[in-house]
Amino acid sequence: MYRIAIGVAAVVVLLAGAAGFVLTGFAYGWFGTLNGPGTIEGEAVPATVIGERMAQTTRIAGSLQAPSTKQILFGDFHVHSTYSLDAYQISLPFASGEGLHPVSDACDYARYCSALDFWSINDHVEGMSSRQWRETKDAIRQCNRVAGDTSSPDLVSFLGWEWTQVGTRPDNHYGHKNVILRDLDEDKVPARPIASEAADPALGSLLMGPTPWQRMQLALFSPEGPRERYLDFGAVTAERYSLTTCPKGVPVRDLPPDCMETAGTPAELHGKLNDWGFPALVIPHGTTWGFYTPAGSSYDKQLVGDMYDPNLQKLIEIFSGHGNSEEYRPWRAILIAEDGTMTCPAPSDNYMPSCWRAGEIIEARCTAAGESAETCTARAEEARNNYVTAGLSGFITVPGQTPQDWLDSGQCQDCFLPSFNFRPQTSVQYALALTDFSGEEPRRFTWGFIGSSDNHFSRPGTGYKEINRFENVEGGGTSRPGGFFDPELLRGQPEPVSRPFDRAGTNLSSLQLIEFERQASFFMTGGLVAAHTEGRNREAIWDALQRKEVYATSGDRILLWFDLENGGGGNNRVAMGGQTSLGAAPVFTVRAAGAFKQKPGCPETSVNALSQDRLTALCQGECYNPSNERKLITRIEVVRIRPQATPGEPVDELIEDVWRSFTCEPNPEGCTVSFSDEEFASAGRDTLYYVRAIEEASDAVNGGHLRCERDADGKCVKVHICTKDYRTDREDDCLSPVEERAWSSPIYISYDASAAPAEETTGEGATGEDAAPIDDAAPVDETTP
């Protein structure tokens, strides 16, 4: 018996040891494979095809009498592969993901699916290993080697990354910024990318990958898909967690080569990039995106001191697949008193705070349960307070809530394709109206505008066709019942009372802590950056970015020129993005032509370049395939902003949107507008102007966002969210008509009474009506087809 007992005990110990070994292996990625950057398949696009594209733009420029001989090139400066750990997570079976998309996919996609002229890789480096950074550099270099003649390549690929900072409060939140590097040579790029320091640990696993405990859960209990996918994911995240953080206060060239270098603020990021001394850009993006931006956040603190470096922050991403960050509105999601106390504001025109809606939901349930009006009013107030205290996870404070319960609360109801849970004090317009008076000289943001996709599936420039929602936007994919991120696991039963929620120390996953279900209705195919360049090569594109002679589009390849005709004393033309001084009325000209309508399928160039399997996997059989017919430009809108002239000046009256609007006659050759500002000299203050070229309406993925049904008073009474369930909604692209558009970079004019007067004009103010064609002698404020 003794020997039997010893034997049984030994077996138990061995089994326990084996089980422990296996569980530890699951937790630390021992049984998975590290995925690489993939293989680039396509060769350079023939020079004749590139020449035909350029000739089309040149012809329209001539027809509109555009003053510049520069080319217009289109690109995407915000692209993720599955080296970004959030992209990897949503590629997994539990999210109905379609699998890995390495950096090489983005190269082939940009060249043959979306037919871009340039693009950049911008993976989140908070979850990136040293190996992945080396492989990313090699993949981008290879993509450029394929591009042909370096003086006129078919595609220019830029190296970069995303600095992805998320704060817990408005005062420690700085948001996301893309870093773009000009060069590729090993001795001209940083040895390490620079990550943010997570101020919000509850959302850390979305960027840095799951903890060992969560990796073990994924490997053991996730019911969806091949187990190998989760084991590989565990290996990748374990590799990241094995990195040590670089020491602080050490010059960048003296740091160990394989540590994780971090910067806690934009000022620290700028300092490290300046320490390296390589040409770089830092581009803020998604500034109004309330998916992760704390309510009450403002851009004021990012204009102070080294938080803003005008030599690095020359551009801002105004539009992406995550929404439009352009427009300012006076309402607030929460109110913050001087002592830091937060309260829920009442609804206002075109906006209902989500905290207020939480009170309505609880009050309605309370009333239905037969409680007194006094009790229900008190519970509604408690619900609003609980929501405000819970921050981004406020929706969890309402037991049994569904996405439909919230109606259109938290959303900008009169903005163009706004980002989810819109934050107006971090909008581009708000930031441009600010002035920092803390230094010797007042200073302001002087950004140029770009658009990009923010695609997480290695698909730069997805906006060429509004199709394939589950492949082209991040709104696809869901956790199946019982899955690791199943929202039903935390939803519970509806109750007539709110429950407080504290995110600190929670065991919930990052995707359960944020409103991912409602957010799915706000993911779009994304925008583009257009650059007026002197050539097609890297240097020419970089020079245009430095000049800010760039503009943003919502995805369509709209052609746009915006010029000040009388800058620098009256005779010098200043292009979009420029800065000058005037003492008299500025005179502007806008020229715009719509994007080509698309034909189905892919052009012969793409079909011949890629295998059928790769063409189907990357492009889903649909490529940029222009017809000879352009969409119509229906109107030109002008926005005027007069930045603060004194400390504390309210910004509400400084932003004039729309300041002027001009209707264009229907003409596929485009539209030309000329206008002046006769109030500039009498106002005697610095002013910036930018324009929007608006296309005729066409269908777009998630163009209707929540697709509200409204009552006679315009109030949303029911929503039809664009769900992310791949099993039931695979064929629904959630199409709704939108007016695609382009945004010029602003022209910044300082008022200078001593400046030489501009040539006299006869502008009488915009009427928004069609006018006779203009020529050199025609009056301003007119429109021509």
mmCIF file with all atom_site columns, C-alpha atoms in Angstrom, residues 89-273:
data_model
loop_
_atom_site.group_PDB
_atom_site.id
_atom_site.type_symbol
_atom_site.label_atom_id
_atom_site.label_alt_id
_atom_site.label_comp_id
_atom_site.label_asym_id
_atom_site.label_entity_id
_atom_site.label_seq_id
_atom_site.pdbx_PDB_ins_code
_atom_site.Cartn_x
_atom_site.Cartn_y
_atom_site.Cartn_z
_atom_site.occupancy
_atom_site.B_iso_or_equiv
_atom_site.pdbx_formal_charge
_atom_site.auth_seq_id
_atom_site.auth_comp_id
_atom_site.auth_asym_id
_atom_site.auth_atom_id
_atom_site.pdbx_PDB_model_num
ATOM 1   C CA . GLN A 1 89  ? -6.630  41.313 -31.433 1.00 0.00 ? 89  GLN A CA 1
ATOM 2   C CA . ILE A 1 90  ? -9.427  42.223 -33.835 1.00 0.00 ? 90  ILE A CA 1
ATOM 3   C CA . SER A 1 91  ? -7.889  39.897 -36.442 1.00 0.00 ? 91  SER A CA 1
ATOM 4   C CA . LEU A 1 92  ? -8.446  36.906 -34.135 1.00 0.00 ? 92  LEU A CA 1
ATOM 5   C CA . PRO A 1 93  ? -11.344 34.454 -34.438 1.00 0.00 ? 93  PRO A CA 1
ATOM 6   C CA . PHE A 1 94  ? -13.096 35.699 -31.277 1.00 0.00 ? 94  PHE A CA 1
ATOM 7   C CA . ALA A 1 95  ? -13.677 38.994 -33.130 1.00 0.00 ? 95  ALA A CA 1
ATOM 8   C CA . SER A 1 96  ? -14.553 37.218 -36.404 1.00 0.00 ? 96  SER A CA 1
ATOM 9   C CA . GLY A 1 97  ? -11.264 38.600 -37.737 1.00 0.00 ? 97  GLY A CA 1
ATOM 10  C CA . GLU A 1 98  ? -9.968  37.643 -41.162 1.00 0.00 ? 98  GLU A CA 1
ATOM 11  C CA . GLY A 1 99  ? -6.428  36.878 -39.985 1.00 0.00 ? 99  GLY A CA 1
ATOM 12  C CA . LEU A 1 100 ? -3.044  38.540 -40.018 1.00 0.00 ? 100 LEU A CA 1
ATOM 13  C CA . HIS A 1 101 ? -2.179  41.461 -42.287 1.00 0.00 ? 101 HIS A CA 1
ATOM 14  C CA . PRO A 1 102 ? 1.574   42.165 -42.095 1.00 0.00 ? 102 PRO A CA 1
ATOM 15  C CA . VAL A 1 103 ? 3.394   45.250 -43.360 1.00 0.00 ? 103 VAL A CA 1
ATOM 16  C CA . SER A 1 104 ? 3.995   43.698 -46.786 1.00 0.00 ? 104 SER A CA 1
ATOM 17  C CA . ASP A 1 105 ? 0.242   43.591 -47.389 1.00 0.00 ? 105 ASP A CA 1
ATOM 18  C CA . ALA A 1 106 ? 0.081   47.371 -47.022 1.00 0.00 ? 106 ALA A CA 1
ATOM 19  C CA . CYS A 1 107 ? 2.742   47.795 -49.699 1.00 0.00 ? 107 CYS A CA 1
ATOM 20  C CA . ASP A 1 108 ? 0.898   45.671 -52.251 1.00 0.00 ? 108 ASP A CA 1
ATOM 21  C CA . TYR A 1 109 ? -2.443  47.208 -51.296 1.00 0.00 ? 109 TYR A CA 1
ATOM 22  C CA . ALA A 1 110 ? -1.241  50.803 -51.712 1.00 0.00 ? 110 ALA A CA 1
ATOM 23  C CA . ARG A 1 111 ? 0.319   49.960 -55.071 1.00 0.00 ? 111 ARG A CA 1
ATOM 24  C CA . TYR A 1 112 ? -2.376  47.837 -56.694 1.00 0.00 ? 112 TYR A CA 1
ATOM 25  C CA . CYS A 1 113 ? -5.627  48.038 -54.717 1.00 0.00 ? 113 CYS A CA 1
ATOM 26  C CA . SER A 1 114 ? -5.887  51.727 -53.818 1.00 0.00 ? 114 SER A CA 1
ATOM 27  C CA . ALA A 1 115 ? -3.314  53.028 -56.351 1.00 0.00 ? 115 ALA A CA 1
ATOM 28  C CA . LEU A 1 116 ? -1.802  55.608 -54.001 1.00 0.00 ? 116 LEU A CA 1
ATOM 29  C CA . ASP A 1 117 ? 1.223   57.768 -54.660 1.00 0.00 ? 117 ASP A CA 1
ATOM 30  C CA . PHE A 1 118 ? 2.618   57.584 -51.107 1.00 0.00 ? 118 PHE A CA 1
ATOM 31  C CA . TRP A 1 119 ? 1.832   56.125 -47.690 1.00 0.00 ? 119 TRP A CA 1
ATOM 32  C CA . SER A 1 120 ? 3.353   55.488 -44.263 1.00 0.00 ? 120 SER A CA 1
ATOM 33  C CA . ILE A 1 121 ? 3.304   52.681 -41.720 1.00 0.00 ? 121 ILE A CA 1
ATOM 34  C CA . ASN A 1 122 ? 2.184   53.819 -38.249 1.00 0.00 ? 122 ASN A CA 1
ATOM 35  C CA . ASP A 1 123 ? 1.886   50.846 -35.928 1.00 0.00 ? 123 ASP A CA 1
ATOM 36  C CA . HIS A 1 124 ? 1.280   51.386 -32.223 1.00 0.00 ? 124 HIS A CA 1
ATOM 37  C CA . VAL A 1 125 ? 4.724   50.952 -30.710 1.00 0.00 ? 125 VAL A CA 1
ATOM 38  C CA . GLU A 1 126 ? 3.448   50.503 -27.160 1.00 0.00 ? 126 GLU A CA 1
ATOM 39  C CA . GLY A 1 127 ? 3.019   46.849 -28.105 1.00 0.00 ? 127 GLY A CA 1
ATOM 40  C CA . MET A 1 128 ? 5.934   46.523 -30.527 1.00 0.00 ? 128 MET A CA 1
ATOM 41  C CA . SER A 1 129 ? 9.070   44.468 -29.952 1.00 0.00 ? 129 SER A CA 1
ATOM 42  C CA . SER A 1 130 ? 12.572  45.343 -31.146 1.00 0.00 ? 130 SER A CA 1
ATOM 43  C CA . ARG A 1 131 ? 12.352  42.513 -33.691 1.00 0.00 ? 131 ARG A CA 1
ATOM 44  C CA . GLN A 1 132 ? 9.157   43.943 -35.162 1.00 0.00 ? 132 GLN A CA 1
ATOM 45  C CA . TRP A 1 133 ? 10.715  47.408 -35.485 1.00 0.00 ? 133 TRP A CA 1
ATOM 46  C CA . ARG A 1 134 ? 13.678  45.959 -37.389 1.00 0.00 ? 134 ARG A CA 1
ATOM 47  C CA . GLU A 1 135 ? 11.359  43.984 -39.658 1.00 0.00 ? 135 GLU A CA 1
ATOM 48  C CA . THR A 1 136 ? 9.160   47.036 -40.238 1.00 0.00 ? 136 THR A CA 1
ATOM 49  C CA . LYS A 1 137 ? 12.162  49.052 -41.418 1.00 0.00 ? 137 LYS A CA 1
ATOM 50  C CA . ASP A 1 138 ? 13.227  46.232 -43.737 1.00 0.00 ? 138 ASP A CA 1
ATOM 51  C CA . ALA A 1 139 ? 9.719   45.891 -45.199 1.00 0.00 ? 139 ALA A CA 1
ATOM 52  C CA . ILE A 1 140 ? 9.410   49.622 -45.930 1.00 0.00 ? 140 ILE A CA 1
ATOM 53  C CA . ARG A 1 141 ? 12.835  49.640 -47.573 1.00 0.00 ? 141 ARG A CA 1
ATOM 54  C CA . GLN A 1 142 ? 11.845  46.676 -49.710 1.00 0.00 ? 142 GLN A CA 1
ATOM 55  C CA . CYS A 1 143 ? 8.606   48.393 -50.749 1.00 0.00 ? 143 CYS A CA 1
ATOM 56  C CA . ASN A 1 144 ? 10.669  51.356 -51.925 1.00 0.00 ? 144 ASN A CA 1
ATOM 57  C CA . ARG A 1 145 ? 13.174  49.155 -53.751 1.00 0.00 ? 145 ARG A CA 1
ATOM 58  C CA . VAL A 1 146 ? 10.316  47.768 -55.822 1.00 0.00 ? 146 VAL A CA 1
ATOM 59  C CA . ALA A 1 147 ? 9.165   51.290 -56.759 1.00 0.00 ? 147 ALA A CA 1
ATOM 60  C CA . GLY A 1 148 ? 11.493  51.754 -59.725 1.00 0.00 ? 148 GLY A CA 1
ATOM 61  C CA . ASP A 1 149 ? 13.237  54.984 -60.701 1.00 0.00 ? 149 ASP A CA 1
ATOM 62  C CA . THR A 1 150 ? 14.024  56.848 -57.460 1.00 0.00 ? 150 THR A CA 1
ATOM 63  C CA . SER A 1 151 ? 13.546  60.196 -59.189 1.00 0.00 ? 151 SER A CA 1
ATOM 64  C CA . SER A 1 152 ? 9.995   59.265 -60.196 1.00 0.00 ? 152 SER A CA 1
ATOM 65  C CA . PRO A 1 153 ? 8.877   56.129 -58.305 1.00 0.00 ? 153 PRO A CA 1
ATOM 66  C CA . ASP A 1 154 ? 5.416   54.662 -58.677 1.00 0.00 ? 154 ASP A CA 1
ATOM 67  C CA . LEU A 1 155 ? 4.963   54.643 -54.882 1.00 0.00 ? 155 LEU A CA 1
ATOM 68  C CA . VAL A 1 156 ? 6.838   56.320 -52.020 1.00 0.00 ? 156 VAL A CA 1
ATOM 69  C CA . SER A 1 157 ? 6.669   54.485 -48.684 1.00 0.00 ? 157 SER A CA 1
ATOM 70  C CA . PHE A 1 158 ? 7.494   56.339 -45.468 1.00 0.00 ? 158 PHE A CA 1
ATOM 71  C CA . LEU A 1 159 ? 8.589   54.870 -42.149 1.00 0.00 ? 159 LEU A CA 1
ATOM 72  C CA . GLY A 1 160 ? 6.827   55.929 -38.978 1.00 0.00 ? 160 GLY A CA 1
ATOM 73  C CA . TRP A 1 161 ? 4.909   54.892 -35.892 1.00 0.00 ? 161 TRP A CA 1
ATOM 74  C CA . GLU A 1 162 ? 2.058   56.018 -33.662 1.00 0.00 ? 162 GLU A CA 1
ATOM 75  C CA . TRP A 1 163 ? 2.601   57.546 -30.202 1.00 0.00 ? 163 TRP A CA 1
ATOM 76  C CA . THR A 1 164 ? -0.628  56.446 -28.552 1.00 0.00 ? 164 THR A CA 1
ATOM 77  C CA . GLN A 1 165 ? -1.210  58.268 -25.278 1.00 0.00 ? 165 GLN A CA 1
ATOM 78  C CA . VAL A 1 166 ? -4.468  57.916 -23.331 1.00 0.00 ? 166 VAL A CA 1
ATOM 79  C CA . GLY A 1 167 ? -5.113  59.889 -20.159 1.00 0.00 ? 167 GLY A CA 1
ATOM 80  C CA . THR A 1 168 ? -7.457  59.147 -17.293 1.00 0.00 ? 168 THR A CA 1
ATOM 81  C CA . ARG A 1 169 ? -8.459  62.799 -16.861 1.00 0.00 ? 169 ARG A CA 1
ATOM 82  C CA . PRO A 1 170 ? -8.559  65.922 -19.056 1.00 0.00 ? 170 PRO A CA 1
ATOM 83  C CA . ASP A 1 171 ? -5.398  67.277 -17.407 1.00 0.00 ? 171 ASP A CA 1
ATOM 84  C CA . ASN A 1 172 ? -3.215  64.223 -18.225 1.00 0.00 ? 172 ASN A CA 1
ATOM 85  C CA . HIS A 1 173 ? -4.640  63.379 -21.633 1.00 0.00 ? 173 HIS A CA 1
ATOM 86  C CA . TYR A 1 174 ? -2.663  64.332 -24.765 1.00 0.00 ? 174 TYR A CA 1
ATOM 87  C CA . GLY A 1 175 ? -4.035  61.887 -27.329 1.00 0.00 ? 175 GLY A CA 1
ATOM 88  C CA . HIS A 1 176 ? -2.568  60.107 -30.324 1.00 0.00 ? 176 HIS A CA 1
ATOM 89  C CA . LYS A 1 177 ? 0.137   61.416 -32.643 1.00 0.00 ? 177 LYS A CA 1
ATOM 90  C CA . ASN A 1 178 ? 1.777   59.872 -35.696 1.00 0.00 ? 178 ASN A CA 1
ATOM 91  C CA . VAL A 1 179 ? 5.512   60.242 -36.206 1.00 0.00 ? 179 VAL A CA 1
ATOM 92  C CA . ILE A 1 180 ? 6.632   60.290 -39.862 1.00 0.00 ? 180 ILE A CA 1
ATOM 93  C CA . LEU A 1 181 ? 10.314  60.056 -40.796 1.00 0.00 ? 181 LEU A CA 1
ATOM 94  C CA . ARG A 1 182 ? 11.716  61.452 -44.020 1.00 0.00 ? 182 ARG A CA 1
ATOM 95  C CA . ASP A 1 183 ? 14.584  59.024 -44.491 1.00 0.00 ? 183 ASP A CA 1
ATOM 96  C CA . LEU A 1 184 ? 15.094  55.263 -44.460 1.00 0.00 ? 184 LEU A CA 1
ATOM 97  C CA . ASP A 1 185 ? 18.828  54.674 -44.096 1.00 0.00 ? 185 ASP A CA 1
ATOM 98  C CA . GLU A 1 186 ? 19.776  52.997 -40.826 1.00 0.00 ? 186 GLU A CA 1
ATOM 99  C CA . ASP A 1 187 ? 21.970  55.918 -39.751 1.00 0.00 ? 187 ASP A CA 1
ATOM 100 C CA . LYS A 1 188 ? 19.147  58.407 -40.465 1.00 0.00 ? 188 LYS A CA 1
ATOM 101 C CA . VAL A 1 189 ? 16.323  56.894 -38.394 1.00 0.00 ? 189 VAL A CA 1
ATOM 102 C CA . PRO A 1 190 ? 15.975  56.400 -34.626 1.00 0.00 ? 190 PRO A CA 1
ATOM 103 C CA . ALA A 1 191 ? 17.292  53.118 -33.249 1.00 0.00 ? 191 ALA A CA 1
ATOM 104 C CA . ARG A 1 192 ? 14.011  52.650 -31.407 1.00 0.00 ? 192 ARG A CA 1
ATOM 105 C CA . PRO A 1 193 ? 10.506  54.032 -31.861 1.00 0.00 ? 193 PRO A CA 1
ATOM 106 C CA . ILE A 1 194 ? 9.280   56.149 -28.941 1.00 0.00 ? 194 ILE A CA 1
ATOM 107 C CA . ALA A 1 195 ? 6.166   54.878 -27.167 1.00 0.00 ? 195 ALA A CA 1
ATOM 108 C CA . SER A 1 196 ? 3.787   56.718 -24.874 1.00 0.00 ? 196 SER A CA 1
ATOM 109 C CA . GLU A 1 197 ? 3.461   56.030 -21.188 1.00 0.00 ? 197 GLU A CA 1
ATOM 110 C CA . ALA A 1 198 ? 0.023   54.632 -20.396 1.00 0.00 ? 198 ALA A CA 1
ATOM 111 C CA . ALA A 1 199 ? -1.778  57.023 -18.069 1.00 0.00 ? 199 ALA A CA 1
ATOM 112 C CA . ASP A 1 200 ? -4.826  54.751 -18.288 1.00 0.00 ? 200 ASP A CA 1
ATOM 113 C CA . PRO A 1 201 ? -3.792  51.210 -17.287 1.00 0.00 ? 201 PRO A CA 1
ATOM 114 C CA . ALA A 1 202 ? -7.354  49.944 -17.727 1.00 0.00 ? 202 ALA A CA 1
ATOM 115 C CA . LEU A 1 203 ? -6.997  50.437 -21.498 1.00 0.00 ? 203 LEU A CA 1
ATOM 116 C CA . GLY A 1 204 ? -3.399  49.255 -21.606 1.00 0.00 ? 204 GLY A CA 1
ATOM 117 C CA . SER A 1 205 ? -4.151  45.738 -22.810 1.00 0.00 ? 205 SER A CA 1
ATOM 118 C CA . LEU A 1 206 ? -5.693  47.142 -25.996 1.00 0.00 ? 206 LEU A CA 1
ATOM 119 C CA . LEU A 1 207 ? -2.280  48.575 -27.001 1.00 0.00 ? 207 LEU A CA 1
ATOM 120 C CA . MET A 1 208 ? 0.186   46.378 -25.133 1.00 0.00 ? 208 MET A CA 1
ATOM 121 C CA . GLY A 1 209 ? -1.679  43.103 -25.394 1.00 0.00 ? 209 GLY A CA 1
ATOM 122 C CA . PRO A 1 210 ? -3.254  40.980 -22.685 1.00 0.00 ? 210 PRO A CA 1
ATOM 123 C CA . THR A 1 211 ? -1.556  40.103 -19.413 1.00 0.00 ? 211 THR A CA 1
ATOM 124 C CA . PRO A 1 212 ? -0.217  36.567 -18.825 1.00 0.00 ? 212 PRO A CA 1
ATOM 125 C CA . TRP A 1 213 ? -3.471  35.677 -17.022 1.00 0.00 ? 213 TRP A CA 1
ATOM 126 C CA . GLN A 1 214 ? -5.570  36.940 -19.971 1.00 0.00 ? 214 GLN A CA 1
ATOM 127 C CA . ARG A 1 215 ? -3.329  35.092 -22.468 1.00 0.00 ? 215 ARG A CA 1
ATOM 128 C CA . MET A 1 216 ? -3.898  31.868 -20.554 1.00 0.00 ? 216 MET A CA 1
ATOM 129 C CA . GLN A 1 217 ? -7.655  32.474 -20.619 1.00 0.00 ? 217 GLN A CA 1
ATOM 130 C CA . LEU A 1 218 ? -7.572  33.052 -24.368 1.00 0.00 ? 218 LEU A CA 1
ATOM 131 C CA . ALA A 1 219 ? -5.645  29.852 -25.022 1.00 0.00 ? 219 ALA A CA 1
ATOM 132 C CA . LEU A 1 220 ? -7.831  27.728 -22.733 1.00 0.00 ? 220 LEU A CA 1
ATOM 133 C CA . PHE A 1 221 ? -11.357 29.070 -22.929 1.00 0.00 ? 221 PHE A CA 1
ATOM 134 C CA . SER A 1 222 ? -11.978 31.020 -26.128 1.00 0.00 ? 222 SER A CA 1
ATOM 135 C CA . PRO A 1 223 ? -14.431 28.914 -28.130 1.00 0.00 ? 223 PRO A CA 1
ATOM 136 C CA . GLU A 1 224 ? -13.748 30.468 -31.512 1.00 0.00 ? 224 GLU A CA 1
ATOM 137 C CA . GLY A 1 225 ? -11.241 29.445 -34.143 1.00 0.00 ? 225 GLY A CA 1
ATOM 138 C CA . PRO A 1 226 ? -8.000  27.487 -34.293 1.00 0.00 ? 226 PRO A CA 1
ATOM 139 C CA . ARG A 1 227 ? -6.125  27.370 -31.000 1.00 0.00 ? 227 ARG A CA 1
ATOM 140 C CA . GLU A 1 228 ? -2.856  28.095 -32.838 1.00 0.00 ? 228 GLU A CA 1
ATOM 141 C CA . ARG A 1 229 ? -3.951  31.655 -33.524 1.00 0.00 ? 229 ARG A CA 1
ATOM 142 C CA . TYR A 1 230 ? -4.200  32.383 -29.809 1.00 0.00 ? 230 TYR A CA 1
ATOM 143 C CA . LEU A 1 231 ? -0.929  30.641 -29.056 1.00 0.00 ? 231 LEU A CA 1
ATOM 144 C CA . ASP A 1 232 ? 0.788   32.789 -31.689 1.00 0.00 ? 232 ASP A CA 1
ATOM 145 C CA . PHE A 1 233 ? -0.822  35.889 -30.200 1.00 0.00 ? 233 PHE A CA 1
ATOM 146 C CA . GLY A 1 234 ? 0.484   34.862 -26.806 1.00 0.00 ? 234 GLY A CA 1
ATOM 147 C CA . ALA A 1 235 ? 4.005   34.518 -28.194 1.00 0.00 ? 235 ALA A CA 1
ATOM 148 C CA . VAL A 1 236 ? 3.889   37.984 -29.760 1.00 0.00 ? 236 VAL A CA 1
ATOM 149 C CA . THR A 1 237 ? 2.594   39.719 -26.636 1.00 0.00 ? 237 THR A CA 1
ATOM 150 C CA . ALA A 1 238 ? 5.021   37.838 -24.398 1.00 0.00 ? 238 ALA A CA 1
ATOM 151 C CA . GLU A 1 239 ? 7.856   39.056 -26.620 1.00 0.00 ? 239 GLU A CA 1
ATOM 152 C CA . ARG A 1 240 ? 6.708   42.632 -26.063 1.00 0.00 ? 240 ARG A CA 1
ATOM 153 C CA . TYR A 1 241 ? 6.406   42.186 -22.303 1.00 0.00 ? 241 TYR A CA 1
ATOM 154 C CA . SER A 1 242 ? 9.967   40.878 -22.182 1.00 0.00 ? 242 SER A CA 1
ATOM 155 C CA . LEU A 1 243 ? 11.325  44.331 -23.081 1.00 0.00 ? 243 LEU A CA 1
ATOM 156 C CA . THR A 1 244 ? 12.695  46.508 -20.318 1.00 0.00 ? 244 THR A CA 1
ATOM 157 C CA . THR A 1 245 ? 11.905  50.227 -20.203 1.00 0.00 ? 245 THR A CA 1
ATOM 158 C CA . CYS A 1 246 ? 14.744  52.562 -21.149 1.00 0.00 ? 246 CYS A CA 1
ATOM 159 C CA . PRO A 1 247 ? 16.151  54.663 -18.297 1.00 0.00 ? 247 PRO A CA 1
ATOM 160 C CA . LYS A 1 248 ? 15.076  58.300 -18.125 1.00 0.00 ? 248 LYS A CA 1
ATOM 161 C CA . GLY A 1 249 ? 17.392  61.266 -18.506 1.00 0.00 ? 249 GLY A CA 1
ATOM 162 C CA . VAL A 1 250 ? 19.825  59.515 -20.847 1.00 0.00 ? 250 VAL A CA 1
ATOM 163 C CA . PRO A 1 251 ? 20.615  60.916 -24.325 1.00 0.00 ? 251 PRO A CA 1
ATOM 164 C CA . VAL A 1 252 ? 18.886  58.813 -26.982 1.00 0.00 ? 252 VAL A CA 1
ATOM 165 C CA . ARG A 1 253 ? 22.148  57.624 -28.568 1.00 0.00 ? 253 ARG A CA 1
ATOM 166 C CA . ASP A 1 254 ? 23.420  56.349 -25.235 1.00 0.00 ? 254 ASP A CA 1
ATOM 167 C CA . LEU A 1 255 ? 20.409  54.146 -24.500 1.00 0.00 ? 255 LEU A CA 1
ATOM 168 C CA . PRO A 1 256 ? 20.530  50.342 -24.878 1.00 0.00 ? 256 PRO A CA 1
ATOM 169 C CA . PRO A 1 257 ? 19.469  49.328 -28.408 1.00 0.00 ? 257 PRO A CA 1
ATOM 170 C CA . ASP A 1 258 ? 16.648  46.959 -27.387 1.00 0.00 ? 258 ASP A CA 1
ATOM 171 C CA . CYS A 1 259 ? 14.915  48.742 -24.518 1.00 0.00 ? 259 CYS A CA 1
ATOM 172 C CA . MET A 1 260 ? 11.418  50.274 -24.738 1.00 0.00 ? 260 MET A CA 1
ATOM 173 C CA . GLU A 1 261 ? 11.886  54.021 -25.059 1.00 0.00 ? 261 GLU A CA 1
ATOM 174 C CA . THR A 1 262 ? 8.955   56.088 -23.764 1.00 0.00 ? 262 THR A CA 1
ATOM 175 C CA . ALA A 1 263 ? 7.786   59.679 -23.568 1.00 0.00 ? 263 ALA A CA 1
ATOM 176 C CA . GLY A 1 264 ? 5.046   60.708 -21.151 1.00 0.00 ? 264 GLY A CA 1
ATOM 177 C CA . THR A 1 265 ? 4.070   63.981 -22.845 1.00 0.00 ? 265 THR A CA 1
ATOM 178 C CA . PRO A 1 266 ? 4.300   65.603 -26.283 1.00 0.00 ? 266 PRO A CA 1
ATOM 179 C CA . ALA A 1 267 ? 7.082   67.811 -24.908 1.00 0.00 ? 267 ALA A CA 1
ATOM 180 C CA . GLU A 1 268 ? 9.151   64.764 -24.022 1.00 0.00 ? 268 GLU A CA 1
ATOM 181 C CA . LEU A 1 269 ? 8.412   63.182 -27.416 1.00 0.00 ? 269 LEU A CA 1
ATOM 182 C CA . HIS A 1 270 ? 9.523   66.363 -29.198 1.00 0.00 ? 270 HIS A CA 1
ATOM 183 C CA . GLY A 1 271 ? 12.657  66.513 -27.075 1.00 0.00 ? 271 GLY A CA 1
ATOM 184 C CA . LYS A 1 272 ? 13.692  62.967 -27.949 1.00 0.00 ? 272 LYS A CA 1
ATOM 185 C CA . LEU A 1 273 ? 13.061  63.487 -31.668 1.00 0.00 ? 273 LEU A CA 1
#
